[in-house]
XYZ file of C-alpha atoms in Angstrom:
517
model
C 0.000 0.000 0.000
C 1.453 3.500 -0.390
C 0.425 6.027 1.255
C 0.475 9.610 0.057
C 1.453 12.739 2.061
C -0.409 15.757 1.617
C 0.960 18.214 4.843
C -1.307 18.752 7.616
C -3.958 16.018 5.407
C -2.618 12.638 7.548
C -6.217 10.969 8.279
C -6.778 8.655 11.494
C -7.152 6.240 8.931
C -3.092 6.394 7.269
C -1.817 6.976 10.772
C -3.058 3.753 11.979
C -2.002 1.646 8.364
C 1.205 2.859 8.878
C 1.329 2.102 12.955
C 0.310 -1.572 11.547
C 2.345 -2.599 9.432
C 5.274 -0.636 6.810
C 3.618 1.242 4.281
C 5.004 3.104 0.965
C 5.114 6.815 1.717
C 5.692 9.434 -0.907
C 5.046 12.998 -0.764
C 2.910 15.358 -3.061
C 4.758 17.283 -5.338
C 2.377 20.286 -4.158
C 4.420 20.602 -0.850
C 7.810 21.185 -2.725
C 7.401 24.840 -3.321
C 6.350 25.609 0.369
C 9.552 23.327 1.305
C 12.062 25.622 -0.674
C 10.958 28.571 0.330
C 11.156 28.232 3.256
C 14.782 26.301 3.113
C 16.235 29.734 1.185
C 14.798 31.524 4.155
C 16.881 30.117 6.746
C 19.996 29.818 4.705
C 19.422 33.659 4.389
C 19.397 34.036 7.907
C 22.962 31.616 8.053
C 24.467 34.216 6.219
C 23.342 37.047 7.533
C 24.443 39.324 10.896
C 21.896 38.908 13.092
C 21.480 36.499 15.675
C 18.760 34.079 14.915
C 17.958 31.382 17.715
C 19.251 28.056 16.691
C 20.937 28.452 13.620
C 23.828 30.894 14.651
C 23.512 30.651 18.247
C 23.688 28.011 20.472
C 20.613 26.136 22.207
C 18.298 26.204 24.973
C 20.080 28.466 27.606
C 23.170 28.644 25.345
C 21.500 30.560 22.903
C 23.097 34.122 23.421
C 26.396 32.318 22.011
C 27.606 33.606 18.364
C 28.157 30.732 16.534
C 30.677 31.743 13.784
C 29.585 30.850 9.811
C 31.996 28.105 9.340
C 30.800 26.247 12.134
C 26.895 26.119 11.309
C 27.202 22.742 10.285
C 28.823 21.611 13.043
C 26.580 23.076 15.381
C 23.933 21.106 13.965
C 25.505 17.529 14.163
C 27.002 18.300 17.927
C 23.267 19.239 18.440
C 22.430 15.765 17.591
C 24.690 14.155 19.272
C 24.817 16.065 22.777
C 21.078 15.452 22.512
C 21.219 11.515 22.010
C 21.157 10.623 25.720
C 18.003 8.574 26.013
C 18.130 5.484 27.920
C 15.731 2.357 28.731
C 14.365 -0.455 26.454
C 13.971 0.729 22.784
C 10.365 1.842 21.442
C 8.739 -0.500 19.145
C 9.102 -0.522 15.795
C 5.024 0.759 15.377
C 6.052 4.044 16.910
C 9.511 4.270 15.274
C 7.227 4.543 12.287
C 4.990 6.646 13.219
C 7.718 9.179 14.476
C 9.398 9.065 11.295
C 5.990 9.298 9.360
C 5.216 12.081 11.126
C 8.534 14.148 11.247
C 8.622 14.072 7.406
C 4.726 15.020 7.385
C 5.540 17.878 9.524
C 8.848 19.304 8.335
C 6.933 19.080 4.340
C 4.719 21.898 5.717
C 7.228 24.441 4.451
C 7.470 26.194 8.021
C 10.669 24.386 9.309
C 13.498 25.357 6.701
C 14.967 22.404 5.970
C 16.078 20.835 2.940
C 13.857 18.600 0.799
C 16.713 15.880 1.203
C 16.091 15.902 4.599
C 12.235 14.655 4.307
C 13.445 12.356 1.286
C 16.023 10.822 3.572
C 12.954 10.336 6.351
C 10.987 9.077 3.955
C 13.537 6.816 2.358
C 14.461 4.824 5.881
C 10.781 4.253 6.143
C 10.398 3.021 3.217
C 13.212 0.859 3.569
C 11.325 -0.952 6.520
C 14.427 0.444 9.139
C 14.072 1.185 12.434
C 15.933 3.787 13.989
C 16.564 2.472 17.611
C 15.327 5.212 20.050
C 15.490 4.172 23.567
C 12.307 4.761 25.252
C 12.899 7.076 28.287
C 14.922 10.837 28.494
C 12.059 13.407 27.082
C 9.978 16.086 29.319
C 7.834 16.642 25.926
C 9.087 20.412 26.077
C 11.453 21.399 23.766
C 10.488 18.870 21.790
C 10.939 15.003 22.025
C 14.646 16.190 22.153
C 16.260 12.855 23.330
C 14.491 10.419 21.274
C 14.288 12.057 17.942
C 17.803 13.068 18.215
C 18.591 8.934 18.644
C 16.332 8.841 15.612
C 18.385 11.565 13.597
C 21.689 9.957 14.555
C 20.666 6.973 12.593
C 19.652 8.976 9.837
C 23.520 10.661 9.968
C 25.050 7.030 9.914
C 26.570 7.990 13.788
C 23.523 6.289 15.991
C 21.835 2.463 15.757
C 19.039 0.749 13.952
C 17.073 -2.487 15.239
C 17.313 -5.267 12.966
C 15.318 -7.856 14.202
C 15.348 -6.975 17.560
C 19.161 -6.301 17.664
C 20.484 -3.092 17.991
C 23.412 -2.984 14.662
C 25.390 0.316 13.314
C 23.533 2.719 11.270
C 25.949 3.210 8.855
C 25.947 -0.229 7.541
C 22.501 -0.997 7.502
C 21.950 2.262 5.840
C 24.540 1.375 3.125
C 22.917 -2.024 2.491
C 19.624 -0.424 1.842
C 21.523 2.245 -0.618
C 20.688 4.972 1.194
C 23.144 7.854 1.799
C 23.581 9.016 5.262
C 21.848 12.470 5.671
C 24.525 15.721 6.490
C 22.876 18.375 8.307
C 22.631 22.308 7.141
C 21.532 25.073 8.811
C 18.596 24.664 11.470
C 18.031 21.427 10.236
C 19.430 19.454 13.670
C 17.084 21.507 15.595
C 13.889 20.863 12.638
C 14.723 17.298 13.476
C 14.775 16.727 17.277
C 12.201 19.771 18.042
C 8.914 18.459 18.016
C 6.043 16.427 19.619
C 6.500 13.254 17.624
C 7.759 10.786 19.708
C 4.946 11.541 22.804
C 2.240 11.746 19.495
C 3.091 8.685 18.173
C 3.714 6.976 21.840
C 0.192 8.297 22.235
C -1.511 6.782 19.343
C 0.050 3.822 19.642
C -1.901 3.490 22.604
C -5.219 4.649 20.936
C -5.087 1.877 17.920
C -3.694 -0.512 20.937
C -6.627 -0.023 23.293
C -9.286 -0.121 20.238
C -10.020 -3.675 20.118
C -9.926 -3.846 23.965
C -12.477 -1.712 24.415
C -14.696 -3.242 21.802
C -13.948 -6.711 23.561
C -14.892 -4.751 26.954
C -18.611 -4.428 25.266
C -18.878 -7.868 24.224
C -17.898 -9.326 27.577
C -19.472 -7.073 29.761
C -22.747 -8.016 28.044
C -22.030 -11.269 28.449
C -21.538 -11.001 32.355
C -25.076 -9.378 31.940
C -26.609 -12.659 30.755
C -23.719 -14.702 32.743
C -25.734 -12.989 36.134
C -29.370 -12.777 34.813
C -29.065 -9.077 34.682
C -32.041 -7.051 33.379
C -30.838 -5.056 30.031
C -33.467 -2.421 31.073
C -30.947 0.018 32.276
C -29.992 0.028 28.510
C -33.264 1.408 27.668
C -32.897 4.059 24.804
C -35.359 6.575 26.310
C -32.670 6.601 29.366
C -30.023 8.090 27.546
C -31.591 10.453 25.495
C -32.653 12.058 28.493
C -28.932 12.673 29.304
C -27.512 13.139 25.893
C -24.077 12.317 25.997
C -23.326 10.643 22.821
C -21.030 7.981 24.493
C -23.376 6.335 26.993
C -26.098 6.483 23.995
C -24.241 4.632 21.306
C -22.770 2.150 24.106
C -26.355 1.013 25.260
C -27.593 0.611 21.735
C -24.376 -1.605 21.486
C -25.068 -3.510 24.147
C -28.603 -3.959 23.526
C -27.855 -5.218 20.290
C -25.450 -7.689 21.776
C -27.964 -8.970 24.232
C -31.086 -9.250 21.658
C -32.454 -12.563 21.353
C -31.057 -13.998 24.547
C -33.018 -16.881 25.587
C -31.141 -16.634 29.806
C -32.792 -12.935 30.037
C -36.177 -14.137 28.419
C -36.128 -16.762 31.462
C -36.421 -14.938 34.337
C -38.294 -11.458 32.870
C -41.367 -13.160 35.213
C -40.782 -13.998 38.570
C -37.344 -12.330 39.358
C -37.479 -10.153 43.002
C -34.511 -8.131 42.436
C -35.416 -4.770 41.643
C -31.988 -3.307 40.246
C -28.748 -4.663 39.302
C -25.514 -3.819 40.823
C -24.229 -0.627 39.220
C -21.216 -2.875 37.584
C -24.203 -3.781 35.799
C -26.649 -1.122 34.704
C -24.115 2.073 34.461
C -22.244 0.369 31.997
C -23.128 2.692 29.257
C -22.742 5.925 31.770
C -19.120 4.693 32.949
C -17.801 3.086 29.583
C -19.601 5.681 27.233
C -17.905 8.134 29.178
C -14.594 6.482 28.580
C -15.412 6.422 24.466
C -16.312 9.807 24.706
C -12.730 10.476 25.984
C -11.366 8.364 23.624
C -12.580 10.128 20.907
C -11.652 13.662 21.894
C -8.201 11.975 22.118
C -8.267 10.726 18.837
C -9.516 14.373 17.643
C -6.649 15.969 19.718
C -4.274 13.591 18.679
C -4.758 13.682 14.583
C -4.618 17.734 14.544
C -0.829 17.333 16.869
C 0.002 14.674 13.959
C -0.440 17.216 11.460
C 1.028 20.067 13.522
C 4.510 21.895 12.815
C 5.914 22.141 16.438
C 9.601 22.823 15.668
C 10.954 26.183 17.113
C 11.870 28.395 15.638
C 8.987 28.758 12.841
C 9.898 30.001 8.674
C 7.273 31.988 7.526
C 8.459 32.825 4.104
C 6.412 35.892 3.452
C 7.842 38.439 5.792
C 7.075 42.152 6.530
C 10.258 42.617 4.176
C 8.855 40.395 1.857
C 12.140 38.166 2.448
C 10.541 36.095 4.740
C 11.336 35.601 8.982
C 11.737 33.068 11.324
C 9.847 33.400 14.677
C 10.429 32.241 18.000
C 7.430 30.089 19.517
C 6.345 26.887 21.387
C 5.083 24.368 19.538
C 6.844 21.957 21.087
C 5.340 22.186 23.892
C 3.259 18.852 24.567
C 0.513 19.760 26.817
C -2.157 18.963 24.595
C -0.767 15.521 24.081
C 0.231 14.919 27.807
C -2.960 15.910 28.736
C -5.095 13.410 26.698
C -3.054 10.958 27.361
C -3.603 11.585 31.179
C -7.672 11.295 29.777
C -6.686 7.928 27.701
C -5.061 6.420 30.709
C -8.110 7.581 32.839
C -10.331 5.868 30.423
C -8.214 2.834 30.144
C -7.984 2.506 34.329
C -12.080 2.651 34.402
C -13.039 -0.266 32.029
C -10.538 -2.058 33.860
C -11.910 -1.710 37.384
C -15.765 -2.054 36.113
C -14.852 -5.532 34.893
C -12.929 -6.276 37.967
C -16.184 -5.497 39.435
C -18.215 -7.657 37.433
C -16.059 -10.398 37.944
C -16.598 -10.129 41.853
C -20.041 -9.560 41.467
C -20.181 -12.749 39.487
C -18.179 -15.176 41.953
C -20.286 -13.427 45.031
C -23.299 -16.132 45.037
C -24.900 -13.827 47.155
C -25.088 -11.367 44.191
C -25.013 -13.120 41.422
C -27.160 -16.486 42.540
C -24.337 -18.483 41.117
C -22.216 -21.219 42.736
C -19.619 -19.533 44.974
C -16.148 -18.458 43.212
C -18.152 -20.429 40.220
C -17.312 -23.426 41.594
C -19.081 -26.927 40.509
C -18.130 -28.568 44.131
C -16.989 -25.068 46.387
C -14.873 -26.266 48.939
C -13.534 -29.262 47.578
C -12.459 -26.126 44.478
C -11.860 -22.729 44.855
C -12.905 -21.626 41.303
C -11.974 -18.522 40.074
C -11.211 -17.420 43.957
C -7.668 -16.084 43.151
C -8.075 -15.471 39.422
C -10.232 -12.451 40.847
C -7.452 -11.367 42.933
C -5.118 -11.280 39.901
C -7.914 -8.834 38.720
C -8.012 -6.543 41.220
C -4.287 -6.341 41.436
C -4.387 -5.043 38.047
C -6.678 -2.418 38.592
C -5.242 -1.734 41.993
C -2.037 -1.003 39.699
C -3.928 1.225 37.001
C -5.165 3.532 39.665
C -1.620 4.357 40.454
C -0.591 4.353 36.556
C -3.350 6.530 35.740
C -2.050 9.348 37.990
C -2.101 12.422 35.436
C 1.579 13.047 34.130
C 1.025 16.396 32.970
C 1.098 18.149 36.784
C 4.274 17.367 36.968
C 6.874 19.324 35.739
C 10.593 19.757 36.668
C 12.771 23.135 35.090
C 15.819 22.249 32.766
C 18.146 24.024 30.531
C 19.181 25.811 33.947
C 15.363 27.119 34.680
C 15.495 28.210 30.225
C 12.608 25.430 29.676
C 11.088 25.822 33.170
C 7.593 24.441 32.591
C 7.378 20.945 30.903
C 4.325 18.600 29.654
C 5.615 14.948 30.747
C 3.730 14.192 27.802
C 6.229 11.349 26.513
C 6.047 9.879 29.800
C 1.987 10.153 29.978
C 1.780 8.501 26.782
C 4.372 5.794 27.142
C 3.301 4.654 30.210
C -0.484 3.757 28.730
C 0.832 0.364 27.304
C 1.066 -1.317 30.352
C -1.846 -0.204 31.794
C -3.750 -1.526 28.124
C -1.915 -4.607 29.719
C -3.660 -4.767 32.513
C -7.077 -4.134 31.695
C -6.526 -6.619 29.197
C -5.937 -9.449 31.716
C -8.824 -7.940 33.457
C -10.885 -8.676 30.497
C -9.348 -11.665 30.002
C -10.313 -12.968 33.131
C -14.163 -11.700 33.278
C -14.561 -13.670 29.988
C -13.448 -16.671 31.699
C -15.658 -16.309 34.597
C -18.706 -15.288 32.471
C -18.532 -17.995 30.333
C -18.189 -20.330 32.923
C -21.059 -18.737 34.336
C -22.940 -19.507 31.226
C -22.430 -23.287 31.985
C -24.210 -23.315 34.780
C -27.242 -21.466 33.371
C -27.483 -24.389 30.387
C -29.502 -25.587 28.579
C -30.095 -22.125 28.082
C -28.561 -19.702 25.307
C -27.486 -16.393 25.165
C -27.766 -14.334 22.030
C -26.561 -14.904 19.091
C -23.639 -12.904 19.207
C -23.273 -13.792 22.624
C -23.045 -17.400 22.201
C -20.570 -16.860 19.626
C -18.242 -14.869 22.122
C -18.685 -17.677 24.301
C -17.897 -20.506 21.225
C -14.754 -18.787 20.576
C -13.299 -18.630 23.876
C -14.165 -22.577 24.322
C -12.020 -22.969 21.081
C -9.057 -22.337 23.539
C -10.219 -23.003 26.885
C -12.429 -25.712 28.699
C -15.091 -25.089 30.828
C -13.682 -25.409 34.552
C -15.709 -27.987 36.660
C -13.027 -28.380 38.652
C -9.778 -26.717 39.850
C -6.809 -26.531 37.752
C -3.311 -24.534 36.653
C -5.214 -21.491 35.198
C -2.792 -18.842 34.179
C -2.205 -20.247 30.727
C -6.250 -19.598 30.184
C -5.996 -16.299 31.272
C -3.550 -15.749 28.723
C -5.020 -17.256 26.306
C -8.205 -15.682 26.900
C -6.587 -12.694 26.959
C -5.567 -12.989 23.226
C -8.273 -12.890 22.398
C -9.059 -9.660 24.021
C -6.178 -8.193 22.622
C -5.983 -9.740 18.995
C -9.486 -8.615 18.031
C -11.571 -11.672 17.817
C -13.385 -10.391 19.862
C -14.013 -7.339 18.429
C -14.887 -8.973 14.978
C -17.941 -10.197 17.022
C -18.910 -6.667 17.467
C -18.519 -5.131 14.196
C -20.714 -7.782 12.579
C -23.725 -6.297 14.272
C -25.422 -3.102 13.454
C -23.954 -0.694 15.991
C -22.676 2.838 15.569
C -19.132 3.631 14.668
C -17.168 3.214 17.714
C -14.252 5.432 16.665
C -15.066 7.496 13.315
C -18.786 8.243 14.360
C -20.422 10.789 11.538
């Protein structure tokens, strides 16, 4: 597939094919005027006598230092490599692409004054299939992603690493062995480069196309612990949630009562059933996880407009008073919008984890649930899913701490120059494990709520419902009695992760989750 760059044009839709797999990128011819322009601006400005910030003058608190002609080069590539200081396990290879994806898209607005050969070198390692290796940790998301997208220029120069299958190998060779030449810096272009949000961007949708199929398995498995507990799918009433109007909670109870249509378990008990309400695990499922989509998508709104953003300092504006064209001094690279939706994501991501750990205590509480205690055929003798639920509320014990907003925080560097930061790279980098978590959550309610089911048989759920609960017995028994259940989880948890379940859910006729019109 190749995908075609139009600046500040990148749809949801590209970002996430290229965060999947290695696309083709090439850029539209439209952007090269905008690109030159403002390249001959900043060369201008090399060669002229006034001080301009960053490309004859030093950086950050540094930047009342002259920096004579001959040296402007140099300044550039000891930029890059005073700045490669990152440390920690390298980022994966989805968001090494993304970065790179998005640096290109960003410099090709025309605002940055750098060389075209600079974006054709970008777009030539991704294209390629390398990975620059970028170690995960070092950036405040002020300033730019400095660290990390330095470690990604120094491959570019032939000085840093790339990952070849997992193994960290010279850049120079494996640049040379793809027949690309190793990019020399001019003018500004070491600063266009590492100054910019791309790193806690592409962290942060990383985490967005990660935690899409989760959510959409959170749906189909909450529904299912509906059924699993004879729960009444009258809280999911439409006339409920048009009286609130938030468009989250309405499209997740018309998703849910799509899922549980049909079912033969709820049909059972509609007569003769003395519990008024469910348990609010239960019935404010659309009000807690429709609040979470709604997040989700103001993230994903937030997150496509940074991807499209030029947040390099300083900015080329090639029509000047003069008519010459100026470079101004800004903050774009400041990454508070990013930090704080990814402080919303991991919110989001920390709440469908702890409803389901609810659910799944609900569901082992016979006192709630009228179910065998723990879910246990012969309680006592077995302890069921006893333990698995304290696995579960580990996790979420461990998300409430993870989702602790990042972007609060902030510690001055550059000796008090860059004294207000976002954390951003750090709020979006630290969403993965939490997507871990609530995964295993997941994975864990769909083993008790299926084994729920069994004990409501001969009795069927819904269609889709039964499906849900087909697949997961592809891969896991029923458990009648006690035995080593961590490989279930895991497997279970696949499935929450791969999609499957999700594919369940998008067969039906439910609103757009993510891209609603």
């Amino acid at each position: 597939m190749t995908i075609q760059i139009q600046p500040g044009q990148l749809t949801l839709e590209q970002l996430q094919a290229i965060h999947a797999e290695q696309q083709q990128l090439t850029l539209a011819t439209s952007a090269n005027e905008a690109i030159r322009r403002s390249a001959a601006v900043v060369q201008k400005a090399a060669h002229g006598q006034e001080p301009v910030y960053g490309v004859n003058t030093g950086f950050g608190k540094l930047a009342n230092q002259r920096i004579s002609e001959g040296d402007l080069d140099l300044l550039q590539l000891n930029l890059i490599r005073s700045h490669s200081v990152g440390v920690g396990e390298p980022l994966e290879p989805a968001v090494v692409r993304l970065m790179v994806a998005l640096k290109a898209a960003s410099l090709a607005r025309g605002h940055s004054g750098v060389r075209p050969e600079v974006i054709d070198c970008l777009l030539a390692v991704h294209n390629a299939g390398l990975v620059p290796y970028v170690p995960s940790q070092g950036s405040v998301g002020a300033s730019g992603d400095l660290a990390p997208l330095a470690h990604m220029t120094l491959a570019l120069l032939g000085e840093g690493e790339m990952l070849v299958n997992g193994l960290r190998k010279p850049a120079l060779g494996v640049l040379q062995e793809a027949g690309i030449t190793p990019l020399k810096l001019a003018a500004k272009e070491g600063l266009a480069l590492i100054n910019g949000t791309q790193t806690s961007t592409a962290l942060a949708l990383h985490a967005f196309f990660r935690f899409e199929p989760v959510l959409e398995a959170a749906l189909v498995i909450g529904a299912l612990t509906v059924d699993a507990a004879r729960g009444s799918d009258g809280p999911f009433d439409p006339r409920i949630h048009a009286l609130r109007g938030q468009l989250g909670q309405i499209d997740v109870a018309q998703i849910y009562r799509a899922l549980l249509q049909g079912s033969a378990i709820r049909l059972s008990h509609l007569q003769g059933d003395d519990r008024v309400q469910d348990p609010y695990c239960l019935r404010c499922q659309p009000q807690v996880v429709g609040a979470c989509l709604d997040t989700l998508r103001h993230a994903a709104k937030v997150l496509l407009i940074e991807a499209n953003a030029v947040t390099d300092n300083p900015l080329v504006f090639a029509e000047g008073p003069d008519g010459q064209g100026v470079l101004v001094s800004g903050g774009n690279f400041h990454a508070e919008p990013v930090a704080q939706v990814a402080d919303g994501m991991a919110i989001a991501i920390a709440e469908v984890g702890a409803i389901a750990e609810r659910r799944i205590a609900m569901l082992i509480d016979t006192g709630v649930s009228r179910l065998p205690p723990f879910l246990a055929a012969d309680a006592g003798l077995n302890s069921g899913f006893m333990i698995a639920h304290v696995t579960a509320a580990s996790l979420a014990s461990e998300n409430k701490s993870l989702a602790h907003p990042a972007s609060v925080d902030s510690l001055p560097t550059s000796a008090n120059q860059e004294d207000h930061v976002s954390m951003a790279t750090f709020a979006a980098r630290r969403l993965q494990p939490m997507i871990h978590n609530t995964a295993h959550i997941l994975g864990i309610e769909l083993l008790a709520s299926a084994q729920a089911i069994e004990f409501l048989r001969p009795l069927k759920s819904s269609a889709a419902l039964e499906d849900a609960h087909a697949l997961l017995r592809t891969q896991c028994a029923p458990m009648m009695q006690d035995r080593y259940l961590a490989p279930e989880i895991e497997r279970a948890t696949a499935l929450v992760l791969d999609g499957s379940l999700a594919r369940i859910l998008r067969k039906l006729d439910t609103p757009a989750l993510w891209f609603p019109a």
